[in-house]
Short mmCIF file of C-alpha atoms and ligand atoms in Angstrom, two decimals:
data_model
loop_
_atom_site.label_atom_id
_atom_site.label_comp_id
_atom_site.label_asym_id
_atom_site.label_seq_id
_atom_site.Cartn_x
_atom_site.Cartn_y
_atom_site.Cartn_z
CA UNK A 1 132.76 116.92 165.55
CA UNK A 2 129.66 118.92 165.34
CA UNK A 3 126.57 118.17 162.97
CA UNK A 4 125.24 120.83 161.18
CA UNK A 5 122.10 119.29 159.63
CA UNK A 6 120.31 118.41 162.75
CA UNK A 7 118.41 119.99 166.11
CA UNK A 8 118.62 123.45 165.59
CA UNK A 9 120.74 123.43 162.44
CA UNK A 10 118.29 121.20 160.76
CA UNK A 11 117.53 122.54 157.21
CA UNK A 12 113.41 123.94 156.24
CA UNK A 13 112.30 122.46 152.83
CA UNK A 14 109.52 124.65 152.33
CA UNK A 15 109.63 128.77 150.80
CA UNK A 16 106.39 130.06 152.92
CA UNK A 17 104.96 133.20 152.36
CA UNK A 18 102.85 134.02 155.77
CA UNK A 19 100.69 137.23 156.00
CA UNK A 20 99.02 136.47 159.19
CA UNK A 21 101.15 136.89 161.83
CA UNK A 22 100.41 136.81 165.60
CA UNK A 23 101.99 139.33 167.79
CA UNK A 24 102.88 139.97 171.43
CA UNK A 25 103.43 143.40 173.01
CA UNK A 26 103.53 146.07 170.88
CA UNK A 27 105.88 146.67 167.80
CA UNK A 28 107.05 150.36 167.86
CA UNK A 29 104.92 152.17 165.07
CA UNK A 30 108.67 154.33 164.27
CA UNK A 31 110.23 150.30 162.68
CA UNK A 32 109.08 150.91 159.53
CA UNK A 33 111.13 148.34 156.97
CA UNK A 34 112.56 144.69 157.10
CA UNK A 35 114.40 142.48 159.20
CA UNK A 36 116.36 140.07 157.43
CA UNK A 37 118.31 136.96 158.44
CA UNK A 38 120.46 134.88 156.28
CA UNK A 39 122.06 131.40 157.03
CA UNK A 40 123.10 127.89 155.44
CA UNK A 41 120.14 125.23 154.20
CA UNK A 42 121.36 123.18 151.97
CA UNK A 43 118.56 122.21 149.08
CA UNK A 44 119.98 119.15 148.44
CA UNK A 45 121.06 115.98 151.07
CA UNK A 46 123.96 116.46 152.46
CA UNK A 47 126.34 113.64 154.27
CA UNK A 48 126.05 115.48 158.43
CA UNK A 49 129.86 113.71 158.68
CA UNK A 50 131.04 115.62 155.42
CA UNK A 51 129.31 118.64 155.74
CA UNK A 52 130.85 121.99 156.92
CA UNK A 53 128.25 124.29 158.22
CA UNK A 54 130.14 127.60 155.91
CA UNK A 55 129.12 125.82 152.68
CA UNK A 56 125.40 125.43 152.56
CA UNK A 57 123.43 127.04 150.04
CA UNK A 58 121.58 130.44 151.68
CA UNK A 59 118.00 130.94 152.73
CA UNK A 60 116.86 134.46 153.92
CA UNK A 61 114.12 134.32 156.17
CA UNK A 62 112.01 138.21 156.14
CA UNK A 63 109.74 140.07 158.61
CA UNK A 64 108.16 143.30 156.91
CA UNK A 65 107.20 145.80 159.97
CA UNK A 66 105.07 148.78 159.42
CA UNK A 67 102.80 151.10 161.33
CA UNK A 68 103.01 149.04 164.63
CA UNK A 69 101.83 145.69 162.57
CA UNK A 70 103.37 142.49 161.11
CA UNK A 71 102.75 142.23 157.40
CA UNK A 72 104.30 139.37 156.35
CA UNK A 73 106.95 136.30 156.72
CA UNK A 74 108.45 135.36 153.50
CA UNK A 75 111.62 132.38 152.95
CA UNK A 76 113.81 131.96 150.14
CA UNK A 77 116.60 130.22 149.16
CA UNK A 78 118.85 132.41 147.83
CA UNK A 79 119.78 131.65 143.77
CA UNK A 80 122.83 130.21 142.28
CA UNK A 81 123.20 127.96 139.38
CA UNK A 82 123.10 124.94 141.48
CA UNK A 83 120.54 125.72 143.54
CA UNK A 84 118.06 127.11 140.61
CA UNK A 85 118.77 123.51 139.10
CA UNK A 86 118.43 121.60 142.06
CA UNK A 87 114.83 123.26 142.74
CA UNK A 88 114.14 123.01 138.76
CA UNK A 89 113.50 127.25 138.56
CA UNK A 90 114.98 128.80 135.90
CA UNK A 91 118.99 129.41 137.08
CA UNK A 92 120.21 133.28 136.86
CA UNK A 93 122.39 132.66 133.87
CA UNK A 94 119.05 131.45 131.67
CA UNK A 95 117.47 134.73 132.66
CA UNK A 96 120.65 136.54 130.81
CA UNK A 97 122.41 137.99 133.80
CA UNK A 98 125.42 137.28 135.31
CA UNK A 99 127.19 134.03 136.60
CA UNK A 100 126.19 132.55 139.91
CA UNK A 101 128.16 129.45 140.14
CA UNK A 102 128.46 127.13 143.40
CA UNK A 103 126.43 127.00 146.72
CA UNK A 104 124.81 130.37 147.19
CA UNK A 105 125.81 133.31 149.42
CA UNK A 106 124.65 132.72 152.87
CA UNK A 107 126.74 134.47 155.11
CA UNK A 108 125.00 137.98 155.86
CA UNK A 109 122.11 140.20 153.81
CA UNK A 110 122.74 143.81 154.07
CA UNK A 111 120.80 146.97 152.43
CA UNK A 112 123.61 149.30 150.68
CA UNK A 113 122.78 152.44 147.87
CA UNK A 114 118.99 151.34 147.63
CA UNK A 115 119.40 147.58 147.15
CA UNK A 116 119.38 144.32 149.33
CA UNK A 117 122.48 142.39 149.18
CA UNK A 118 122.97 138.78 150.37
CA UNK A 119 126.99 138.48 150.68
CA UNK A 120 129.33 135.97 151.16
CA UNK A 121 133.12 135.23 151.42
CA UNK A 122 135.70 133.02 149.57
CA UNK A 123 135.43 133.89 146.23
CA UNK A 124 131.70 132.91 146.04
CA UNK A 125 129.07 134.78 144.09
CA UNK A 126 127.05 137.42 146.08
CA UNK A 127 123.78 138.33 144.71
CA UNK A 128 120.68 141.11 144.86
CA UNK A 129 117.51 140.40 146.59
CA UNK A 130 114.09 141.94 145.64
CA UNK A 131 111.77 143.39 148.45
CA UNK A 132 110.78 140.28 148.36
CA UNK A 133 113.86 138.40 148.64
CA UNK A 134 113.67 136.75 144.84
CA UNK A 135 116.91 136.74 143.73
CA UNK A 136 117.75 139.63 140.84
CA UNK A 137 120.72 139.49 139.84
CA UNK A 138 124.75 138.51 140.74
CA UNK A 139 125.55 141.63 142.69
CA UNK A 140 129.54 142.34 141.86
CA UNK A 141 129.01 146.29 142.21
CA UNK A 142 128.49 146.57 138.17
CA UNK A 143 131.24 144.35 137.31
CA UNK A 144 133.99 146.43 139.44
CA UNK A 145 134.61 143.58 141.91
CA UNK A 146 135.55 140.25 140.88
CA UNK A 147 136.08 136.82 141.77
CA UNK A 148 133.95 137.31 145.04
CA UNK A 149 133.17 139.91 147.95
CA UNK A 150 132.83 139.51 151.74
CA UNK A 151 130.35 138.61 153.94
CA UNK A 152 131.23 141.19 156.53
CA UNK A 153 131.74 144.61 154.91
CA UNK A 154 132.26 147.81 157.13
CA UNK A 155 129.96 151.09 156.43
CA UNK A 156 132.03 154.41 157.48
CA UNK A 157 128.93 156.28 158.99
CA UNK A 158 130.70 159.74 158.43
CA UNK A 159 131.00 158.87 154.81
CA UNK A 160 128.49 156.58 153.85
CA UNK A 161 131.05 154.27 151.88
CA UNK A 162 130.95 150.59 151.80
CA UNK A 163 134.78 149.04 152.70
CA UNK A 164 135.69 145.60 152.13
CA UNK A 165 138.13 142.93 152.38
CA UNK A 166 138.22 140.01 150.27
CA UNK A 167 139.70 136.68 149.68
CA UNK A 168 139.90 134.16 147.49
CA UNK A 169 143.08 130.92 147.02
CA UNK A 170 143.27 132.44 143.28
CA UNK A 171 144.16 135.60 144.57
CA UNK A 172 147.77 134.48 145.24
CA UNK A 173 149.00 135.60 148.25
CA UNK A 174 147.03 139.11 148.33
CA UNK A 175 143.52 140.24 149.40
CA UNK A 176 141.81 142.70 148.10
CA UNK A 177 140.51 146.02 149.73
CA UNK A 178 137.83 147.83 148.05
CA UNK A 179 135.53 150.93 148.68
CA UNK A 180 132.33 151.39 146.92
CA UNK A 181 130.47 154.37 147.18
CA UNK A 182 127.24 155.56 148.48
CA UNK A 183 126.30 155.54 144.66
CA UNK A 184 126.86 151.98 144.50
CA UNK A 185 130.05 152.00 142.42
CA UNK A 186 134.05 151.42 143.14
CA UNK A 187 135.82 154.32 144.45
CA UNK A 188 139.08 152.64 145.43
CA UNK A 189 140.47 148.79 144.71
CA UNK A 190 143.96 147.77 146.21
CA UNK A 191 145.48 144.08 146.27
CA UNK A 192 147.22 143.95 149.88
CA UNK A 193 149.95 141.51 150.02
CA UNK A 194 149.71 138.83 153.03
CA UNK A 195 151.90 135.41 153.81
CA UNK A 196 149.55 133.22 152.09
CA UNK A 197 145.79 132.09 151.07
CA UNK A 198 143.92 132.64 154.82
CA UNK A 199 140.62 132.68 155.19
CA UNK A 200 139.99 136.04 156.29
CA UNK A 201 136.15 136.41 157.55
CA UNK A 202 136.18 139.94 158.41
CA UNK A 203 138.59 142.72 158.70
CA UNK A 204 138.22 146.06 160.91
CA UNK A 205 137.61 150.14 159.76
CA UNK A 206 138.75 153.30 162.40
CA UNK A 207 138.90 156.88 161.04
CA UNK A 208 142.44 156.30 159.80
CA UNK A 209 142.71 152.55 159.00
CA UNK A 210 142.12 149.46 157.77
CA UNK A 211 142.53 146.49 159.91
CA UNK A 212 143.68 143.22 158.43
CA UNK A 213 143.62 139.95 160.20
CA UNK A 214 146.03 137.69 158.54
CA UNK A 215 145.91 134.82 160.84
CA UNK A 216 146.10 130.94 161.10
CA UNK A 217 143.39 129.36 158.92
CA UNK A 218 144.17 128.80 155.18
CA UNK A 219 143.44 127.43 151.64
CA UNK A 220 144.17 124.03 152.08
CA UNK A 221 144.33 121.71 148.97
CA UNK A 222 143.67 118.18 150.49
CA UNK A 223 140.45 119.17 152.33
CA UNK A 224 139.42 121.23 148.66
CA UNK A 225 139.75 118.22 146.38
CA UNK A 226 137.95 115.83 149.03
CA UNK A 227 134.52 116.63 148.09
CA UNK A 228 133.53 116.10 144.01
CA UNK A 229 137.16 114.72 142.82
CA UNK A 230 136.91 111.35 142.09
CA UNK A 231 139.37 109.51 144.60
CA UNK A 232 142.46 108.44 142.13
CA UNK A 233 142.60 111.95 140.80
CA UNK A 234 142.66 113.53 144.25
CA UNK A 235 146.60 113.35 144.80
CA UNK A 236 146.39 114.71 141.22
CA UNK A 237 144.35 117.95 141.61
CA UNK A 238 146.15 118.79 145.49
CA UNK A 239 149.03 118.75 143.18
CA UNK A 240 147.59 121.16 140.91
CA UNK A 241 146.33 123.19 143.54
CA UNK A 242 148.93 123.07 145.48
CA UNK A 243 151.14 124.44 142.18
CA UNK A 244 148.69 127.56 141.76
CA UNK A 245 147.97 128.44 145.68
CA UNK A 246 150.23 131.42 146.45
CA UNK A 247 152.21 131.36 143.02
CA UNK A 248 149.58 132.13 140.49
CA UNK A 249 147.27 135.38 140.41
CA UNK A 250 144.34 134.34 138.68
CA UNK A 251 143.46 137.59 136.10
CA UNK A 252 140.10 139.02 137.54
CA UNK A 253 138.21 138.59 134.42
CA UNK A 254 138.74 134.47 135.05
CA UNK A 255 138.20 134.71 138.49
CA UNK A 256 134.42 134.69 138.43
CA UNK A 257 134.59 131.63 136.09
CA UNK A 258 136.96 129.56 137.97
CA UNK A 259 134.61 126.56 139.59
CA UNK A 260 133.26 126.91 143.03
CA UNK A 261 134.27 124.67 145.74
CA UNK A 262 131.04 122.44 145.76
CA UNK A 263 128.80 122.13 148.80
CA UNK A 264 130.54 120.03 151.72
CA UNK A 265 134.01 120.27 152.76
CA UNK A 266 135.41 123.52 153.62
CA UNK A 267 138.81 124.18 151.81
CA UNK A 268 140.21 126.12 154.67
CA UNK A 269 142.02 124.26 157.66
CA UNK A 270 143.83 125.74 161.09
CA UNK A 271 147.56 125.84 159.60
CA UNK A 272 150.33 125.52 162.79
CA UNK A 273 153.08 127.07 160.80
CA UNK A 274 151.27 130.18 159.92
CA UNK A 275 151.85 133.29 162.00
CA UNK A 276 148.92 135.03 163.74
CA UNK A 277 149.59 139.19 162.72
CA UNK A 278 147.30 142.21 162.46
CA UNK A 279 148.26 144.75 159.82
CA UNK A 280 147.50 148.50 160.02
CA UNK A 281 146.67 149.72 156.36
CA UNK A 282 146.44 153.80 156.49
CA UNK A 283 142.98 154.85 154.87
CA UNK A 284 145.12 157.51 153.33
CA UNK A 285 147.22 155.60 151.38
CA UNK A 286 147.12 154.26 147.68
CA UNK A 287 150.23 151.60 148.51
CA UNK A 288 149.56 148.42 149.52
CA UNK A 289 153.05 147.93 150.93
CA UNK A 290 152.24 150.72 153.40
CA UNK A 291 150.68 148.31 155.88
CA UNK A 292 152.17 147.74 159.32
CA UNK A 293 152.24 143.92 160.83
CA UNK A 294 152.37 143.42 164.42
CA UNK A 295 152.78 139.41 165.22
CA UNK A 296 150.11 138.57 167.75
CA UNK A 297 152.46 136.22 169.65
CA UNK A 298 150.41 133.30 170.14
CA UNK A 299 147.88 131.93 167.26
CA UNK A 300 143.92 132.42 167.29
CA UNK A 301 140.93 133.56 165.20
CA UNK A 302 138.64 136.02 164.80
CA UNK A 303 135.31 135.81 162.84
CA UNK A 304 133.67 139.29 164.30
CA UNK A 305 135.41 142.17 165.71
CA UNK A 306 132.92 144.18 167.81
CA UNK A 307 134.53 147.67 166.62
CA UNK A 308 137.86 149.59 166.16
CA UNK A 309 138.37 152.96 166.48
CA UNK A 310 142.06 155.37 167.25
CA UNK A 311 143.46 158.43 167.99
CA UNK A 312 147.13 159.91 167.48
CA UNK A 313 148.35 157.37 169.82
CA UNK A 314 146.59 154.09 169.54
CA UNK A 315 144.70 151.92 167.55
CA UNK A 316 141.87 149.84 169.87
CA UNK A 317 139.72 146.96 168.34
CA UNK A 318 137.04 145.08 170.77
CA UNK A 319 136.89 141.55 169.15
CA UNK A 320 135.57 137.56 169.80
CA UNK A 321 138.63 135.92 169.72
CA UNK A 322 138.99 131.79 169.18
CA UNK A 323 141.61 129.68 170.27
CA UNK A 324 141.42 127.35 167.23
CA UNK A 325 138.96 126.35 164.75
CA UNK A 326 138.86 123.91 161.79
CA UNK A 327 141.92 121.97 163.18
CA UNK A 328 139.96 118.45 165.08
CA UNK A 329 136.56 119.81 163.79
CA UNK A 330 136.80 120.43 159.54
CA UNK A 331 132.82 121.27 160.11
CA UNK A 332 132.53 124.02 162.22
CA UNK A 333 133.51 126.72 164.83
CA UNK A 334 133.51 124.18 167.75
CA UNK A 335 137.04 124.16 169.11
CA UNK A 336 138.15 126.64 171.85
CA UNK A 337 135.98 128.81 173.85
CA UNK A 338 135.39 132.49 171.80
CA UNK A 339 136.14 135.37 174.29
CA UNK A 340 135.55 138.85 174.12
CA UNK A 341 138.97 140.34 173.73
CA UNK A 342 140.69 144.23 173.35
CA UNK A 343 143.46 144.30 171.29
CA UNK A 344 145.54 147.73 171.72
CA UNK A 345 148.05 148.64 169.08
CA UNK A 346 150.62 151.44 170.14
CA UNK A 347 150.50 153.58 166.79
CA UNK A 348 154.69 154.60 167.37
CA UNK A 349 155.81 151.35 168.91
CA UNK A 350 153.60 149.11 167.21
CA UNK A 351 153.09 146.91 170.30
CA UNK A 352 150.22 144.95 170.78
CA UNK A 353 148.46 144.46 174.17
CA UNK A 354 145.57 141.59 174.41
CA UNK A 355 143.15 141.80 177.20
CA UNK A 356 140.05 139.91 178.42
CA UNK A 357 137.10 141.44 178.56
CA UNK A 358 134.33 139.14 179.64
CA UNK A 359 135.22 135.66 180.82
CA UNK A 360 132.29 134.29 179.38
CA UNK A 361 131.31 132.67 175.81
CA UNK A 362 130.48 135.15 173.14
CA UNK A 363 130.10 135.33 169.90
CA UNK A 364 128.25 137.62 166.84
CA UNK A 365 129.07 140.63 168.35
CA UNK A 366 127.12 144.08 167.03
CA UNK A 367 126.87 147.67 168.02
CA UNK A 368 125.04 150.26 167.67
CA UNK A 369 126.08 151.24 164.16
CA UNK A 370 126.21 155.12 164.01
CA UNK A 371 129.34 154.37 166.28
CA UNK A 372 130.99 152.28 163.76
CA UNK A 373 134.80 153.13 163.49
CA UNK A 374 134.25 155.52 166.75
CA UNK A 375 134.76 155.05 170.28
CA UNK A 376 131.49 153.13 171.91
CA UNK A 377 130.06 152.23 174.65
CA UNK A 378 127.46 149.34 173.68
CA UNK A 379 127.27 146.31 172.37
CA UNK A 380 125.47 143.05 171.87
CA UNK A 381 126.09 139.32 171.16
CA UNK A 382 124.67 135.78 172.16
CA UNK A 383 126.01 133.42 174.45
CA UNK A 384 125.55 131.78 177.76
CA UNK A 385 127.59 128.22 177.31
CA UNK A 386 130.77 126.77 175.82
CA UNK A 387 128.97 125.21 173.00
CA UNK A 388 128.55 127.17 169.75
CA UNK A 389 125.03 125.34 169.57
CA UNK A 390 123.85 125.61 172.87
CA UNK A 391 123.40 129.78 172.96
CA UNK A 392 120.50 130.49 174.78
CA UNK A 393 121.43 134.17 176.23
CA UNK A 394 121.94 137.34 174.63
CA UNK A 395 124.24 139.56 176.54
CA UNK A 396 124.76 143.54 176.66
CA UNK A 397 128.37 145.08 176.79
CA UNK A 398 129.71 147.70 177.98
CA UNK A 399 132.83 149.10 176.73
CA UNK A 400 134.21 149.88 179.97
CA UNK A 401 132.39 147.10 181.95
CA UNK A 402 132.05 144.14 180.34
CA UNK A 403 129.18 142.09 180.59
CA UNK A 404 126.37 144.55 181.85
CA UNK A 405 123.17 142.81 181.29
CA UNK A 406 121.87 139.36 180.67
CA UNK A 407 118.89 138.50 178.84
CA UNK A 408 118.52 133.98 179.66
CA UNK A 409 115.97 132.40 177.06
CA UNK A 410 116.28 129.08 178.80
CA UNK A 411 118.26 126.07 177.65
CA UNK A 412 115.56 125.19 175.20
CA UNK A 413 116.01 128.21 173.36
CA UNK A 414 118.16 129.27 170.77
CA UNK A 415 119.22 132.33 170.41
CA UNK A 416 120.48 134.50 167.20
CA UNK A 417 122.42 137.28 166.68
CA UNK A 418 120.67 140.57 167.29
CA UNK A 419 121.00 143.83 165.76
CA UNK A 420 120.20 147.29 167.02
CA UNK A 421 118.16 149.81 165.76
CA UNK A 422 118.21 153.44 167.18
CA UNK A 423 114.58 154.61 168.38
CA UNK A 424 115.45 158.32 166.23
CA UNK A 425 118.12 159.10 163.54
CA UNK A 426 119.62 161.32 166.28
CA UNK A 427 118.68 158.86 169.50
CA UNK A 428 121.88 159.04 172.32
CA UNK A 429 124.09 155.77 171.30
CA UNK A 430 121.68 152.60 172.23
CA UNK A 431 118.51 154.10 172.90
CA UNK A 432 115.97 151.94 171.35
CA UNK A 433 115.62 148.01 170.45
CA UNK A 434 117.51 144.87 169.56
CA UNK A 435 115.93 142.33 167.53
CA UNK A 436 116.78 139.01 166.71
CA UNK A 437 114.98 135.44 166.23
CA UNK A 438 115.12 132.95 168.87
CA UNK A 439 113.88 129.54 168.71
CA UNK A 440 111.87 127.23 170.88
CA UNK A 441 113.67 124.00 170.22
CA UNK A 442 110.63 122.00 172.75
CA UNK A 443 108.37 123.85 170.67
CA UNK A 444 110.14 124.25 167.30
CA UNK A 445 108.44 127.66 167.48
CA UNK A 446 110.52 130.73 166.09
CA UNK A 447 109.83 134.23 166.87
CA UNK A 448 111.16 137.62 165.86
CA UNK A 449 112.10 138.82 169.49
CA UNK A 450 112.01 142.77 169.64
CA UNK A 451 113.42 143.94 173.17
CA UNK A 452 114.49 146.99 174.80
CA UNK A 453 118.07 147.65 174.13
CA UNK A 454 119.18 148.43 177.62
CA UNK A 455 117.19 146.45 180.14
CA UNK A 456 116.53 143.74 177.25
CA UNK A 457 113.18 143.64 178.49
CA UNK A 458 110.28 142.06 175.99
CA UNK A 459 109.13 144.63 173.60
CA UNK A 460 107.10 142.64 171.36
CA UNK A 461 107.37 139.41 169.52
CA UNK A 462 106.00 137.80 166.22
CA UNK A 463 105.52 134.13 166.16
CA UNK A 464 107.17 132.82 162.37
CA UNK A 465 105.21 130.04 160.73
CA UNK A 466 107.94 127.49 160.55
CA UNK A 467 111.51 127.15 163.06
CA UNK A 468 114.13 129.15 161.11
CA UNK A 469 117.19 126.98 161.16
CA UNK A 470 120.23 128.09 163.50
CA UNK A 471 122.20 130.58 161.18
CA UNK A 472 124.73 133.42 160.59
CA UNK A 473 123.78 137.05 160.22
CA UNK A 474 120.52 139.51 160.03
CA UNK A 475 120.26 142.92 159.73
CA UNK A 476 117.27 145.40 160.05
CA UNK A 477 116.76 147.31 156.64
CA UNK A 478 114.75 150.66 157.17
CA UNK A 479 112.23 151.14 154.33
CA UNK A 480 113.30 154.24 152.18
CA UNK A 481 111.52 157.34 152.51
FE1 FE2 B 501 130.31 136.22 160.08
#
């Protein structure tokens, strides 16, 4: 099993804020705005053998770039009730706004309608960020979405709208598909019937439809009443679990008050006897029943689809596909060896072809985002072993190619996910940078990396004033004008 408390996973105790900042190269005087990256650090201990990597309280770590300069570094643990009593600040209930119960979201940070967002998934509480990252308020798009979000929602470039999929075990065998609009409220809510509570990280958006990936990893009650259930009244609260999972839809208005699962165990195990199926939802529909299932055949997971996009005839999604997780290892994403896959669905038939696309490692998979829901050409995503926490490469795709360039940060390094960001509002599709932080482990140095998007060539770098821990997702947030 893999530890997620130590080496590069290792937790920061300290909130910094940094305004001198050294730089290499030269920072492109057009990045105006923030880079953001969000990730588990638990403020509390944690037991390494108990601890699941997906349940540690959030930190975003911030780099504000402007006129060709660094301005500042900032950390901050992300607040929850637990997390604003733990570090003995006053909690976001006190201060009269809404309820953040559990670990805090630490799963991705996003800007959307004017405001920074730090999402997660699971029923969790997501919550606004300032500028500078204090946490504002429970963000639950003014009360319209309850009992949880997403960490991975999908903007439709052509419309500007926010789409979502979200789960939660009181849900009872349905997840919920929202859209919230560029105004920041809910356009559309549906509750999409699946076969049972699975933990569904993302889901997938083409012009005409919403992707759902109902697959093999699901509430399970055991692993949820292991961690802060006294032991003799564990076989009592599986049972009660076990009596609401699927069978009970808890009403919305409770659903933000039901209790967090606490910080350790994740409740969501690799299930055998649960079939692996994508579902087609038409955007144009207001049925939930109208959703087609293919049956993938044989079982896997997917945490990040690359993109989807169709025509009349088929549906094509580009996607990091996993053998198995959370089956041997309860902790983490360690089992099976994530390959970049392309999954075509035959819109008449609704057949399903799988084929390899790279035959290497991958994983955290972006594009350039004006493409989102299209047809594309690039992408990005780290790799370069068969360890989730040994990636030292970052990798560029290319839709018809594969693997087309190879960026090596040595085996000391390691490497983040990167995110692209367009040189010009109207640049061709991946003309302009990637950036991402990468970490000297030798060193314990962290940098912002900024490199050219095609040749992934050094652009300019800023050296952080602590090692970020390994994390999950970042995001560059252009400063309004
Ligand atoms: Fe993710």
């Amino acid at each position: 099993m893999g530890s997620f408390v130590a080496d590069r996973f290792a937790p920061v105790r300290r909130e910094l804020v940094e305004l001198n900042l050294d730089v290499r190269g030269v920072i492109p005087d057009w990045l105006d705005g923030r880079y953001l990256r969000i990730g588990p650090n638990p403020v509390a201990d944690v037991a390494p053998e108990e601890y699941n990597w997906f349940t540690g309280d959030g930190m975003v770590h911030g780099i504000r770039l402007c006129d060709g300069d660094a301005l500042w570094y900032r950390n901050r643990w992300v607040d929850s009730e637990v997390t604003s009593r733990l570090l003995d600040r006053t909690s976001p209930d006190e201060r009269g706004r809404s309820a953040l119960h559990g670990p805090s979201a630490n799963t991705n940070v996003i800007g959307f309608s004017g405001r920074t967002l730090a999402l997660v998934e699971g029923g969790t509480a997501c919550a606004e960020l300032s500028d500078d990252l204090e946490t504002v308020d429970v963000c639950d798009f003014g009360g319209t979405v309850r009992g949880g979000y997403t960490g991975h929602p999908v903007l439709d470039p052509e419309t500007g709208e926010l789409h979502a999929v979200s789960y939660h075990f009181g849900r009872g065998n349905t997840v919920q598909y929202t859209v919230i609009g560029p105004d920041g409220r809910l356009r559309c809510k549906m509750a999409i019937p699946v076969q049972g509570s699975p933990m569904m990280h993302a889901f997938s958006l083409t012009r005409d439809y919403v992707v759902l990936y109902d697959l093999p990893v699901t509430f399970d009650p055991r692993s949820a009443t292991h961690v802060g259930v006294p032991r003799p009244l564990r076989p009592l609260a599986q049972l009660a679990l076990s009596s609401i999972v699927g069978r009970v839809r808890i009403p919305p208005m409770i659903l933000n008050r039901v209790p967090r699962i606490p910080a350790g165990r994740f409740p969501y195990r690799w299930n055998p006897d649960y079939s692996a199926r994508v579902g087609l939802l038409p955007r144009s529909t207001s049925n939930p029943a109208a959703v087609t299932w293919t049956d993938l055949g044989r079982p896997c997971y997917v945490f990040h689809p690359m993109n989807a996009h169709n025509d009349d005839r088929e549906l094509v999604v580009d996607l990091v596909v996993h053998e198995r997780v959370f089956d041997a290892d309860p902790l983490g994403p360690t089992e099976g060896q994530p390959r970049l896959e392309r999954w075509r669905i035959d819109l008449v038939t609704g057949s399903l072809r799988r084929d390899r696309l790279a035959d290497e490692h991958m994983e955290f998979p972006r594009i350039d985002e004006r493409r989102a829901t299209s047809t594309f050409r690039y992408g990005w995503a780290v790799g370069g072993t068969d360890d989730v926490s040994g990636e030292h490469q970052l990798l560029r795709t290319d839709a018809a190619a594969g693997v087309a360039a190879r960026r090596d940060f040595g085996n000391h390094s390691a490497v983040g996910e990167f995110s692209f960001v367009p040189s010009s509002p109207a640049a061709p599709e991946g003309d302009g940078i990637v950036m991402g932080l990468v970490t000297d482990l030798a060193e314990s140095v962290t940098e912002l990396r900024i490199l050219d998007a095609q040749s992934l060539e050094d652009v300019a770098a800023v050296r952080l004033p602590q090692r970020v821990p390994a994390g999950f997702h970042g995001n560059w947030i252009q400063q309004p004008h």
